[in-house]
Amino acid sequence: MHGSYFPAMEREDIIGSPLFIFILLLLCVTLAVARWLFPRAVSPSLLKGFLVASGLLTVWEILLFLKLLNPVLLPPPTRVFSNIVYLWSIGFLQPQIVSTLFRLSYAFVLALLSAVTLGILIGYFSGRFSSLESLIDAARLIPAPAWLSLAILWFGIGYASAIFIIWLGCFFPIFLNTVNGVSKAEPVQVETVLTFGGDKFDVLLEVILPVSYHHILTGARIGLGIGWITVITAELASVDIGAGLGWMIQDSRILLDTTTVLSGIIVVGMLGTMTDLLLKKCERFVQGWS
Amino acid sequence: MMRASVERNTALQRADNFAAGVSAAGTKTIQNGRHVIEIENVSKSFFVYSSNGETVITEKKRFFSRKKPCELVALKDVTLSIDHGEFVSFLGPSGCGKSTLLRILAGFEYPSSGNVKCKGECIQGPHPQRAMVFQSERAVFPWLTVEGNISLGPRLQGTEGEVRKERVAKTIELIELKGFEKAYPKTLSGGMLQRVAVGRAIVNHPELLLMDEPFGALDAQTRNNLQDHVIRIWQSIDQSIVFVTHDIEEAAYLSNRVIVFTARPGRIREVVTINLPHPRERTSPEFLEYRNHLADLIRH
């Protein structure tokens, strides 16, 4: 099944080593010139980060170019990047990305809804639910993949068990941060709403949500990180066979296709950074007062 | 004169208030006999549980606790009435229950015994007709602008568009914060924040304004300014103000009537009516006489 996607082709043909290093150097020079011309458009941290990254990539490429490392164990960056382009061009990468993102976002949205609702309830009525809170605090320390075998028994092999585990991974950081955020609402702020004729629902909208917004967002960012860990773990363990970046990594490992393994890892890294940036953008909504 | 103004008898007290209403408040009319608040024999006690160095204060006795709580009587047999348009101060040493009484008036707490009535009806929980100004700066919501904070009351009341806008604009003018409508609380000074808190309370035209040591955390200069401010606001609105303070001069400077509390358990020690017109002179002999009298009451 896997083999049919990969006709015999030397993937390093797309970009060769010397060309790759030349492109990196050219990009560095371009960025430096851009920084000199438009100091505002290019931040120094971006330039520094780019320089360090391209320096490391160059060293990596040169080590393999000089045959100092075994390319089967560590393929050179040119081959990895060409492979990503190649896998994209034959339409193999997209369905993997879509199915991983679908699983993650499905479970993440579920976790966000359930954890925020439960967190607000427990934070709001903390006196009555304090025993439940400590129970959840203990359950937090069980890594989500530990539930894998049970999840498969409960939900069968398929989307449902994967989503259950990812949900479990995302849930705790969001929940605990929400509870913490709700506790930051001061009695005097609650009483302010009550004294102007608000009811408990108004307290929720006017005080609890604005106060805990930041904390929920922090929890969501941590939760998403753990979500990425669990989604790849679930796919590695073939909970849901046949799609996903984790499955791609695992399947290529069996075929000793380390290039595709590394491609998968890099794509996961890029997607993870992008989703985190997306959540970070949400912080802008409260820039005025914080 | 001082002796004459100190009354325990309610009938005499009312007669005296009438004089105060006419002479002291100038354009402001105090409607004597029209009680906004009636407090009858109010007592309030808390139960203090202490174990392992942890102290918990509760309103009700714990059903399952084996330990015997120590009863803390905050207020004992307080009887008082507040007229429409009056400016009343609660003065007393710290921990005498004056804030507790204010919180009972606001509806956040309930008396252990006795009755509190607002316009003839028993107080059952917080009501927008009795707006509270808190001491804490955090009571002004940091996530809302000045405008947003002031329109909180009308928003919760469901006051719509134009009326709300107009009311908010008028209030901002009254608290002299024009130009700061869009500012967030973190950019304002402590005095400005307290003005926002006062504005937020008066925007709904409540029957009664409850102020819980609103200027306690401010420096002397700002406090004096804000006191004049509060007097101006009080004279321009129709409502009564209940003001809790432990500052003798503040009480004497602001109020028509000062209710002096004893130390715990808090009882009314004396009701001092201050027959001085606003604006008052802090250095005039009459003012100093009142001040010294209040200081004597607090000390002994």
Coordinates of C-alpha atoms in Angstrom, one line a residue:
Chain A
M1 CA 0.0 0.0 0.0
H2 CA 2.7 2.4 1.0
G3 CA 5.0 1.4 -1.8
S4 CA 2.6 2.3 -4.5
Y5 CA 2.8 5.9 -3.5
F6 CA 6.6 6.0 -4.0
P7 CA 7.8 5.4 -7.5
A8 CA 11.6 4.9 -7.6
M9 CA 13.0 8.3 -7.7
E10 CA 16.1 10.0 -6.1
R11 CA 14.6 12.6 -4.0
E12 CA 17.7 14.6 -3.6
D13 CA 17.4 15.4 -7.3
I14 CA 15.0 18.2 -6.4
I15 CA 17.6 20.2 -4.5
G16 CA 21.2 19.3 -4.4
S17 CA 23.5 20.0 -1.4
P18 CA 25.6 22.9 -2.9
L19 CA 22.4 24.6 -4.2
F20 CA 20.7 24.2 -0.8
I21 CA 23.6 25.9 1.1
F22 CA 23.7 28.6 -1.6
I23 CA 20.0 29.2 -1.2
L24 CA 20.4 29.5 2.6
L25 CA 23.2 31.9 2.3
L26 CA 21.3 34.0 -0.2
L27 CA 18.3 34.1 2.2
C28 CA 20.5 35.2 5.0
V29 CA 22.0 38.0 2.9
T30 CA 18.6 39.0 1.7
L31 CA 17.3 39.2 5.3
A32 CA 20.3 41.2 6.4
V33 CA 19.8 43.7 3.6
A34 CA 16.1 43.9 4.3
R35 CA 16.9 44.6 7.9
W36 CA 19.3 47.3 6.9
L37 CA 16.8 48.9 4.5
F38 CA 13.6 48.5 6.5
P39 CA 14.6 48.1 10.2
R40 CA 11.0 47.9 11.2
A41 CA 9.9 45.1 8.9
V42 CA 12.5 42.6 10.1
S43 CA 13.0 42.2 13.8
P44 CA 16.5 41.4 15.1
S45 CA 15.2 38.3 16.8
L46 CA 13.9 37.0 13.5
L47 CA 17.2 37.6 11.8
K48 CA 19.1 36.0 14.7
G49 CA 16.8 33.0 14.7
F50 CA 17.1 32.6 11.0
L51 CA 20.9 32.8 11.1
V52 CA 21.2 30.2 13.8
A53 CA 18.8 27.8 12.1
S54 CA 20.4 28.1 8.7
G55 CA 23.9 27.7 10.3
L56 CA 22.8 24.4 12.0
L57 CA 21.2 23.2 8.7
T58 CA 24.4 24.0 6.8
V59 CA 26.5 22.1 9.4
W60 CA 24.1 19.1 9.2
E61 CA 24.2 19.2 5.4
I62 CA 28.0 19.4 5.2
L63 CA 28.5 16.6 7.7
L64 CA 26.4 14.3 5.4
F65 CA 27.9 15.7 2.2
L66 CA 31.4 14.7 3.5
K67 CA 30.0 11.3 4.4
L68 CA 30.8 11.7 8.1
L69 CA 27.4 10.4 9.1
N70 CA 25.3 7.5 7.9
P71 CA 22.5 9.0 5.6
V72 CA 20.2 6.0 6.4
L73 CA 20.2 7.0 10.1
L74 CA 20.2 10.7 9.6
P75 CA 19.2 11.9 6.1
P76 CA 20.5 15.3 5.0
P77 CA 18.2 18.3 5.2
T78 CA 18.1 18.7 1.4
R79 CA 16.7 15.2 1.1
V80 CA 14.1 15.8 3.9
F81 CA 12.9 19.1 2.4
S82 CA 12.8 17.7 -1.1
N83 CA 10.9 14.8 0.3
I84 CA 8.3 17.1 1.9
V85 CA 7.9 18.9 -1.5
Y86 CA 7.7 15.5 -3.3
L87 CA 5.1 14.0 -0.9
W88 CA 3.0 17.2 -1.2
S89 CA 3.3 17.1 -5.0
I90 CA 2.0 13.6 -5.3
G91 CA -0.8 14.4 -2.9
F92 CA 0.2 12.0 -0.2
L93 CA 1.0 14.5 2.6
Q94 CA -2.2 16.5 2.5
P95 CA -4.6 13.7 3.6
Q96 CA -2.3 12.9 6.5
I97 CA -2.2 16.5 7.6
V98 CA -5.9 16.8 7.3
S99 CA -6.7 13.7 9.3
T100 CA -4.3 14.6 12.0
L101 CA -5.6 18.1 12.3
F102 CA -9.2 16.9 12.2
R103 CA -8.6 14.5 15.1
L104 CA -6.7 17.1 17.1
S105 CA -9.2 19.9 16.5
Y106 CA -12.2 17.7 17.2
A107 CA -10.7 16.6 20.5
F108 CA -9.4 20.0 21.3
V109 CA -12.7 21.7 20.9
L110 CA -14.4 19.0 22.9
A111 CA -11.8 19.4 25.6
L112 CA -12.0 23.2 25.6
L113 CA -15.8 23.1 25.9
S114 CA -15.9 20.5 28.6
A115 CA -12.9 21.7 30.6
V116 CA -14.0 25.4 30.6
T117 CA -17.6 24.5 31.6
L118 CA -16.5 22.1 34.3
G119 CA -13.7 24.4 35.5
I120 CA -16.0 27.4 35.8
L121 CA -18.6 25.3 37.7
I122 CA -16.1 23.9 40.1
G123 CA -14.2 27.2 40.5
Y124 CA -17.5 29.0 41.1
F125 CA -18.8 26.6 43.7
S126 CA -15.4 25.6 44.9
G127 CA -16.7 24.9 48.4
R128 CA -19.0 22.2 47.3
F129 CA -16.7 20.5 44.8
S130 CA -13.4 20.6 46.4
S131 CA -13.2 16.8 46.8
L132 CA -13.9 16.4 43.1
E133 CA -11.2 18.9 42.3
S134 CA -8.5 17.0 44.2
L135 CA -9.6 13.8 42.4
I136 CA -9.2 15.4 39.0
D137 CA -5.9 16.8 40.2
A138 CA -4.7 13.2 40.9
A139 CA -6.1 11.9 37.5
R140 CA -4.0 14.7 35.8
L141 CA -0.8 12.8 36.6
I142 CA -1.8 9.7 34.6
P143 CA -0.4 10.2 31.1
A144 CA -3.2 10.1 28.5
P145 CA -1.6 7.3 26.4
A146 CA -1.8 5.0 29.5
W147 CA -5.6 4.8 28.7
L148 CA -4.9 3.6 25.2
S149 CA -5.7 -0.1 25.7
L150 CA -8.8 0.7 27.7
A151 CA -9.9 3.2 25.1
I152 CA -9.6 0.7 22.3
L153 CA -11.7 -1.8 24.3
W154 CA -14.3 0.9 25.0
F155 CA -14.5 2.6 21.7
G156 CA -13.0 0.1 19.3
I157 CA -10.2 0.8 16.8
G158 CA -11.1 4.0 15.0
Y159 CA -11.5 7.7 15.4
A160 CA -13.4 7.5 18.7
S161 CA -10.7 6.0 20.8
A162 CA -8.1 8.4 19.3
I163 CA -10.3 11.3 20.0
F164 CA -10.9 10.1 23.6
I165 CA -7.2 10.0 24.4
I166 CA -6.5 13.3 22.8
W167 CA -9.4 14.8 24.7
L168 CA -8.0 13.4 27.9
G169 CA -4.6 14.9 27.2
C170 CA -6.0 18.4 26.4
F171 CA -8.5 18.4 29.2
F172 CA -6.4 18.7 32.4
P173 CA -4.3 21.8 31.6
I174 CA -7.3 23.7 30.4
F175 CA -9.4 22.6 33.3
L176 CA -6.9 23.4 36.0
N177 CA -6.1 26.7 34.5
T178 CA -9.7 27.6 34.3
V179 CA -10.3 26.7 38.0
N180 CA -7.3 28.8 38.9
G181 CA -8.6 31.7 36.7
V182 CA -12.0 31.6 38.2
S183 CA -10.5 31.8 41.7
K184 CA -8.8 35.0 40.7
A185 CA -12.2 36.8 40.7
E186 CA -12.3 38.8 43.9
P187 CA -15.4 38.8 46.2
V188 CA -15.6 42.5 45.8
Q189 CA -15.9 42.2 42.1
V190 CA -18.7 39.7 42.4
E191 CA -20.5 41.9 45.0
T192 CA -20.1 44.9 42.6
V193 CA -22.2 43.1 40.0
L194 CA -24.7 42.0 42.6
T195 CA -25.1 45.5 44.0
F196 CA -26.0 46.9 40.6
G197 CA -28.8 44.4 40.1
G198 CA -27.0 41.6 38.4
D199 CA -27.8 37.9 39.1
K200 CA -25.4 34.9 39.1
F201 CA -25.4 34.7 35.4
D202 CA -24.4 38.3 35.1
V203 CA -21.6 37.5 37.5
L204 CA -20.4 34.8 35.2
L205 CA -20.5 37.0 32.1
E206 CA -19.2 40.3 33.7
V207 CA -16.6 39.0 36.1
I208 CA -15.7 35.3 35.9
L209 CA -15.2 35.1 32.1
P210 CA -13.1 38.3 31.8
V211 CA -11.0 37.4 34.8
S212 CA -10.3 33.9 33.7
Y213 CA -9.9 34.6 30.0
H214 CA -6.1 34.8 30.2
H215 CA -5.9 31.7 32.3
I216 CA -8.1 29.7 30.0
L217 CA -6.0 30.8 27.0
T218 CA -2.8 29.7 28.8
G219 CA -4.4 26.4 29.6
A220 CA -5.5 26.1 26.0
R221 CA -2.0 26.6 24.8
I222 CA -0.5 24.0 27.2
G223 CA -3.4 21.7 26.3
L224 CA -2.8 22.0 22.6
G225 CA 0.9 21.1 23.2
I226 CA -0.2 18.0 25.1
G227 CA -2.8 17.4 22.4
W228 CA -0.1 17.2 19.7
I229 CA 1.8 14.7 21.9
T230 CA -1.2 12.5 22.3
V231 CA -2.4 12.7 18.7
I232 CA 0.9 11.6 17.4
T233 CA 1.2 8.9 20.1
A234 CA -2.3 7.6 19.3
E235 CA -1.4 7.4 15.6
L236 CA 2.0 5.8 16.3
A237 CA 0.2 3.1 18.2
S238 CA -2.1 2.7 15.2
V239 CA -5.3 3.3 17.1
D240 CA -6.7 4.5 13.8
I241 CA -4.9 2.8 11.0
G242 CA -4.4 4.2 7.6
A243 CA -4.1 8.0 8.0
G244 CA -2.3 10.7 10.0
L245 CA 1.2 12.0 10.3
G246 CA 1.9 9.7 13.2
W247 CA 0.9 6.8 11.1
M248 CA 3.0 8.0 8.2
I249 CA 6.0 8.2 10.6
Q250 CA 5.4 4.7 11.9
D251 CA 4.7 3.2 8.5
S252 CA 7.9 4.7 7.1
R253 CA 9.9 3.5 10.0
I254 CA 8.9 -0.1 9.2
L255 CA 10.1 0.5 5.7
L256 CA 13.3 2.1 7.0
D257 CA 12.4 5.2 5.1
T258 CA 14.0 7.6 7.6
T259 CA 13.7 10.5 5.2
T260 CA 9.9 10.3 5.4
V261 CA 10.1 9.8 9.2
L262 CA 12.1 13.0 9.5
S263 CA 9.7 14.8 7.1
G264 CA 6.8 13.8 9.2
I265 CA 8.5 15.1 12.3
I266 CA 9.3 18.4 10.7
V267 CA 5.8 18.8 9.4
V268 CA 4.4 18.1 12.9
G269 CA 6.8 20.7 14.3
M270 CA 5.7 23.3 11.7
L271 CA 2.0 22.6 12.2
G272 CA 2.4 22.7 16.0
T273 CA 4.1 26.1 15.9
M274 CA 1.3 27.4 13.6
T275 CA -1.5 26.3 15.8
D276 CA 0.2 27.8 18.9
L277 CA 0.6 31.1 17.1
L278 CA -3.0 31.0 16.2
L279 CA -4.0 30.7 19.9
K280 CA -1.4 33.3 20.9
K281 CA -3.2 35.8 18.6
C282 CA -6.3 35.4 20.7
E283 CA -4.5 37.2 23.5
R284 CA -4.8 40.4 21.4
F285 CA -8.4 40.7 22.3
V286 CA -7.5 41.7 25.9
Q287 CA -4.5 43.8 25.1
G288 CA -6.2 47.0 26.3
W289 CA -6.3 46.2 30.0
S290 CA -3.7 43.6 30.7
Chain B
M1 CA -25.1 73.7 71.9
M2 CA -23.0 70.5 71.7
R3 CA -25.0 68.9 74.4
A4 CA -28.2 69.8 72.8
S5 CA -27.3 68.3 69.5
V6 CA -26.6 64.9 71.0
E7 CA -29.8 63.0 71.3
R8 CA -30.9 59.5 72.0
N9 CA -34.5 60.2 71.8
T10 CA -35.7 59.5 68.3
A11 CA -38.4 62.1 68.3
L12 CA -36.1 64.9 69.4
Q13 CA -33.5 63.5 66.9
R14 CA -36.0 64.0 64.1
A15 CA -36.7 67.6 65.1
D16 CA -33.0 68.2 65.2
N17 CA -32.5 66.7 61.8
F18 CA -35.1 69.0 60.4
A19 CA -33.0 72.0 61.5
A20 CA -30.0 70.3 60.0
G21 CA -31.7 69.8 56.8
V22 CA -32.7 73.4 56.3
S23 CA -29.5 75.1 57.6
A24 CA -26.7 72.7 56.7
A25 CA -27.5 71.4 53.3
G26 CA -28.4 74.7 51.6
T27 CA -30.3 73.9 48.4
K28 CA -30.5 70.3 49.3
T29 CA -33.6 69.3 51.1
I30 CA -33.7 66.5 53.6
Q31 CA -37.2 65.0 53.9
N32 CA -37.5 64.4 57.5
G33 CA -39.7 61.6 58.6
R34 CA -39.5 60.0 55.2
H35 CA -37.3 57.1 56.1
V36 CA -35.3 55.4 53.5
I37 CA -33.8 52.9 55.9
E38 CA -35.2 51.7 59.2
I39 CA -32.9 49.5 61.4
E40 CA -34.6 47.9 64.3
N41 CA -32.8 46.1 67.1
V42 CA -30.3 44.6 64.7
S43 CA -27.7 42.2 66.1
K44 CA -25.1 40.3 64.2
S45 CA -22.8 37.6 65.4
F46 CA -20.3 35.3 63.7
F47 CA -18.9 32.0 64.8
V48 CA -15.1 31.6 65.0
Y49 CA -13.7 28.2 64.7
S50 CA -10.0 27.8 65.3
S51 CA -8.0 24.6 65.0
N52 CA -4.4 23.9 64.1
G53 CA -3.6 27.6 63.7
E54 CA -6.3 28.0 61.1
T55 CA -9.2 30.3 61.9
V56 CA -12.5 30.2 60.0
I57 CA -15.2 32.7 60.6
T58 CA -18.7 31.6 59.6
E59 CA -22.1 33.0 59.7
K60 CA -23.9 29.9 60.7
K61 CA -22.9 27.2 63.2
R62 CA -21.3 24.3 61.6
F63 CA -23.5 21.3 61.9
F64 CA -20.8 18.6 61.9
S65 CA -18.2 20.4 64.0
R66 CA -17.2 18.8 67.3
K67 CA -15.4 21.9 68.4
K68 CA -17.3 24.6 70.2
P69 CA -17.1 27.8 68.3
C70 CA -16.3 31.1 69.9
E71 CA -19.1 33.6 69.3
L72 CA -18.1 37.0 68.0
V73 CA -20.8 39.6 68.4
A74 CA -20.2 42.3 65.8
L75 CA -23.4 44.3 66.3
K76 CA -25.7 44.5 69.2
D77 CA -29.1 46.1 69.3
V78 CA -28.7 48.8 66.8
T79 CA -31.7 50.9 66.1
L80 CA -31.5 53.7 63.6
S81 CA -33.4 55.3 60.8
I82 CA -32.0 57.2 57.8
D83 CA -34.1 59.9 56.2
H84 CA -34.4 60.7 52.5
G85 CA -31.6 62.9 51.3
E86 CA -29.5 62.6 54.4
F87 CA -25.7 62.2 54.7
V88 CA -25.0 59.8 57.5
S89 CA -21.6 58.6 58.6
F90 CA -20.8 55.5 60.7
L91 CA -17.8 56.3 62.8
G92 CA -16.1 53.9 65.2
P93 CA -12.9 52.1 66.0
S94 CA -11.8 49.3 63.6
G95 CA -13.7 46.1 64.1
C96 CA -16.7 47.7 65.7
G97 CA -19.1 46.3 63.1
K98 CA -19.8 49.5 61.1
S99 CA -18.8 47.8 57.9
T100 CA -20.9 44.8 58.8
L101 CA -23.9 47.1 59.3
L102 CA -23.3 48.6 55.9
R103 CA -23.0 45.2 54.3
I104 CA -26.3 44.3 55.9
L105 CA -27.8 47.5 54.4
A106 CA -26.4 46.5 51.0
G107 CA -27.9 43.0 51.4
F108 CA -24.7 41.0 51.3
E109 CA -25.2 39.8 54.8
Y110 CA -28.3 39.3 57.0
P111 CA -28.8 40.3 60.6
S112 CA -28.8 37.5 63.2
S113 CA -31.7 39.2 64.8
G114 CA -33.8 42.3 64.3
N115 CA -35.2 43.9 61.2
V116 CA -33.8 46.1 58.4
K117 CA -36.3 47.8 56.2
C118 CA -35.8 49.8 53.1
K119 CA -38.8 52.0 52.3
G120 CA -41.0 49.8 54.5
E121 CA -39.8 46.5 53.0
C122 CA -37.4 44.0 54.6
I123 CA -34.1 43.8 52.8
Q124 CA -33.7 40.5 51.0
G125 CA -30.4 40.5 49.2
P126 CA -28.6 43.1 47.1
H127 CA -30.8 45.5 45.2
P128 CA -29.8 48.2 42.6
Q129 CA -31.7 50.8 44.7
R130 CA -28.8 50.5 47.3
A131 CA -25.6 50.9 45.4
M132 CA -22.3 50.3 47.1
V133 CA -18.9 52.0 46.7
F134 CA -16.1 49.7 47.8
Q135 CA -12.8 50.6 49.3
S136 CA -10.8 48.2 47.1
E137 CA -9.4 49.6 43.8
R138 CA -10.0 46.2 42.3
A139 CA -13.7 46.8 42.5
V140 CA -13.3 49.0 39.4
F141 CA -13.1 46.3 36.7
P142 CA -9.7 46.5 35.0
W143 CA -11.0 44.9 31.8
L144 CA -13.5 47.7 31.2
T145 CA -12.8 51.3 30.2
V146 CA -14.1 54.2 32.4
E147 CA -17.1 54.4 30.2
G148 CA -17.6 50.6 30.4
N149 CA -17.3 50.6 34.1
I150 CA -19.8 53.4 34.6
S151 CA -22.3 51.9 32.2
L152 CA -22.2 48.6 34.1
G153 CA -25.2 49.5 36.2
P154 CA -27.5 50.6 33.4
R155 CA -26.3 47.6 31.4
L156 CA -27.3 45.2 34.1
Q157 CA -30.6 47.0 34.5
G158 CA -31.3 46.7 30.8
T159 CA -31.4 50.4 30.2
E160 CA -31.3 50.9 26.4
G161 CA -29.1 52.8 24.0
E162 CA -29.7 56.5 24.0
V163 CA -30.8 56.8 27.6
R164 CA -27.9 54.9 28.8
K165 CA -25.4 56.9 26.7
E166 CA -26.8 60.1 28.0
R167 CA -26.8 59.0 31.6
V168 CA -23.2 57.7 31.4
A169 CA -22.1 61.0 29.8
K170 CA -23.8 63.0 32.5
T171 CA -22.2 61.0 35.2
I172 CA -18.7 61.2 33.7
E173 CA -19.2 65.0 33.7
L174 CA -20.3 64.9 37.3
I175 CA -17.3 63.0 38.4
E176 CA -15.1 65.3 36.3
L177 CA -13.5 62.6 34.3
K178 CA -14.3 64.0 30.8
G179 CA -11.7 63.0 28.3
F180 CA -10.9 59.8 30.2
E181 CA -13.9 57.8 28.8
K182 CA -11.8 55.4 26.9
A183 CA -9.1 55.0 29.5
Y184 CA -8.5 51.7 31.2
P185 CA -8.2 51.7 35.0
K186 CA -4.6 50.8 35.0
T187 CA -3.8 54.2 33.5
L188 CA -5.7 56.1 36.2
S189 CA -4.6 57.3 39.6
G190 CA -6.1 56.0 42.9
G191 CA -8.3 59.1 43.3
M192 CA -9.6 58.9 39.8
L193 CA -10.5 55.2 40.3
Q194 CA -12.5 56.0 43.4
R195 CA -14.3 58.7 41.4
V196 CA -15.2 56.0 38.8
A197 CA -16.4 53.8 41.6
V198 CA -18.6 56.7 42.9
G199 CA -19.9 57.5 39.4
R200 CA -20.7 53.8 38.8
A201 CA -22.8 53.9 41.9
I202 CA -24.7 57.1 41.2
V203 CA -25.4 56.5 37.5
N204 CA -28.5 54.4 38.3
H205 CA -30.0 57.0 40.6
P206 CA -30.2 54.7 43.6
E207 CA -32.3 55.5 46.6
L208 CA -29.2 55.1 48.8
L209 CA -25.5 55.3 48.3
L210 CA -23.4 53.1 50.5
M211 CA -19.8 53.9 50.8
D212 CA -17.4 51.6 52.7
E213 CA -14.3 53.6 53.6
P214 CA -14.0 54.7 50.0
F215 CA -11.0 57.0 50.6
G216 CA -9.3 54.9 53.2
A217 CA -6.4 53.9 50.9
L218 CA -5.7 57.4 49.5
D219 CA -3.3 60.1 50.6
A220 CA -4.5 63.0 52.6
Q221 CA -4.4 65.5 49.7
T222 CA -6.5 63.3 47.4
R223 CA -8.8 62.4 50.2
N224 CA -9.6 66.1 50.9
N225 CA -10.3 66.7 47.2
L226 CA -12.6 63.7 47.0
Q227 CA -14.4 64.7 50.1
D228 CA -15.3 68.0 48.5
H229 CA -16.2 66.0 45.4
V230 CA -18.6 63.8 47.3
I231 CA -20.3 66.7 48.9
R232 CA -20.8 68.4 45.5
I233 CA -22.3 65.1 44.2
W234 CA -24.5 64.7 47.2
Q235 CA -25.8 68.2 46.8
S236 CA -26.6 67.7 43.2
I237 CA -28.4 64.4 43.5
D238 CA -31.5 63.6 45.4
Q239 CA -30.3 60.6 47.3
S240 CA -29.0 59.8 50.7
I241 CA -25.5 58.6 51.5
V242 CA -24.3 56.3 54.2
F243 CA -20.6 56.6 54.7
V244 CA -18.5 54.3 56.7
T245 CA -15.2 55.7 58.0
H246 CA -12.8 55.6 60.9
D247 CA -11.5 59.1 60.2
I248 CA -13.0 61.5 62.7
E249 CA -12.4 64.6 60.6
E250 CA -13.8 63.0 57.5
A251 CA -17.0 62.1 59.3
A252 CA -17.3 65.6 60.8
Y253 CA -16.6 67.3 57.5
L254 CA -19.1 65.4 55.4
S255 CA -22.1 64.3 57.3
N256 CA -25.4 65.7 58.7
R257 CA -25.4 63.0 61.3
V258 CA -22.5 60.9 62.7
I259 CA -23.4 57.6 64.3
V260 CA -20.7 56.8 66.7
F261 CA -20.2 53.1 67.5
T262 CA -18.5 51.6 70.5
A263 CA -15.8 49.0 70.2
R264 CA -16.9 45.4 69.8
P265 CA -19.7 44.5 70.3
G266 CA -20.8 47.4 68.2
R267 CA -23.6 49.5 69.7
I268 CA -24.6 53.0 68.9
R269 CA -22.7 55.2 71.5
E270 CA -24.1 58.5 70.4
V271 CA -25.7 60.2 67.4
V272 CA -24.1 63.5 66.8
T273 CA -25.9 65.9 64.5
I274 CA -23.6 68.4 62.8
N275 CA -25.3 71.7 62.3
L276 CA -22.8 73.3 60.0
P277 CA -23.4 74.5 56.4
H278 CA -21.5 73.1 53.5
P279 CA -18.8 73.8 52.5
R280 CA -17.3 73.5 55.9
E281 CA -14.2 75.1 57.2
R282 CA -11.8 72.6 58.7
T283 CA -10.2 75.2 60.9
S284 CA -13.3 77.0 62.2
P285 CA -13.9 76.8 66.0
E286 CA -17.3 75.2 65.5
F287 CA -15.9 72.5 63.3
L288 CA -13.1 71.8 65.8
E289 CA -15.5 71.6 68.6
Y290 CA -17.5 68.9 66.8
R291 CA -14.3 67.2 65.9
N292 CA -13.0 67.1 69.4
H293 CA -16.3 65.9 70.7
L294 CA -16.3 63.0 68.3
A295 CA -12.7 62.2 69.2
D296 CA -13.7 62.1 72.9
L297 CA -16.5 59.7 72.1
I298 CA -14.2 57.4 70.2
R299 CA -11.5 57.5 72.8
H300 CA -13.6 56.6 75.8

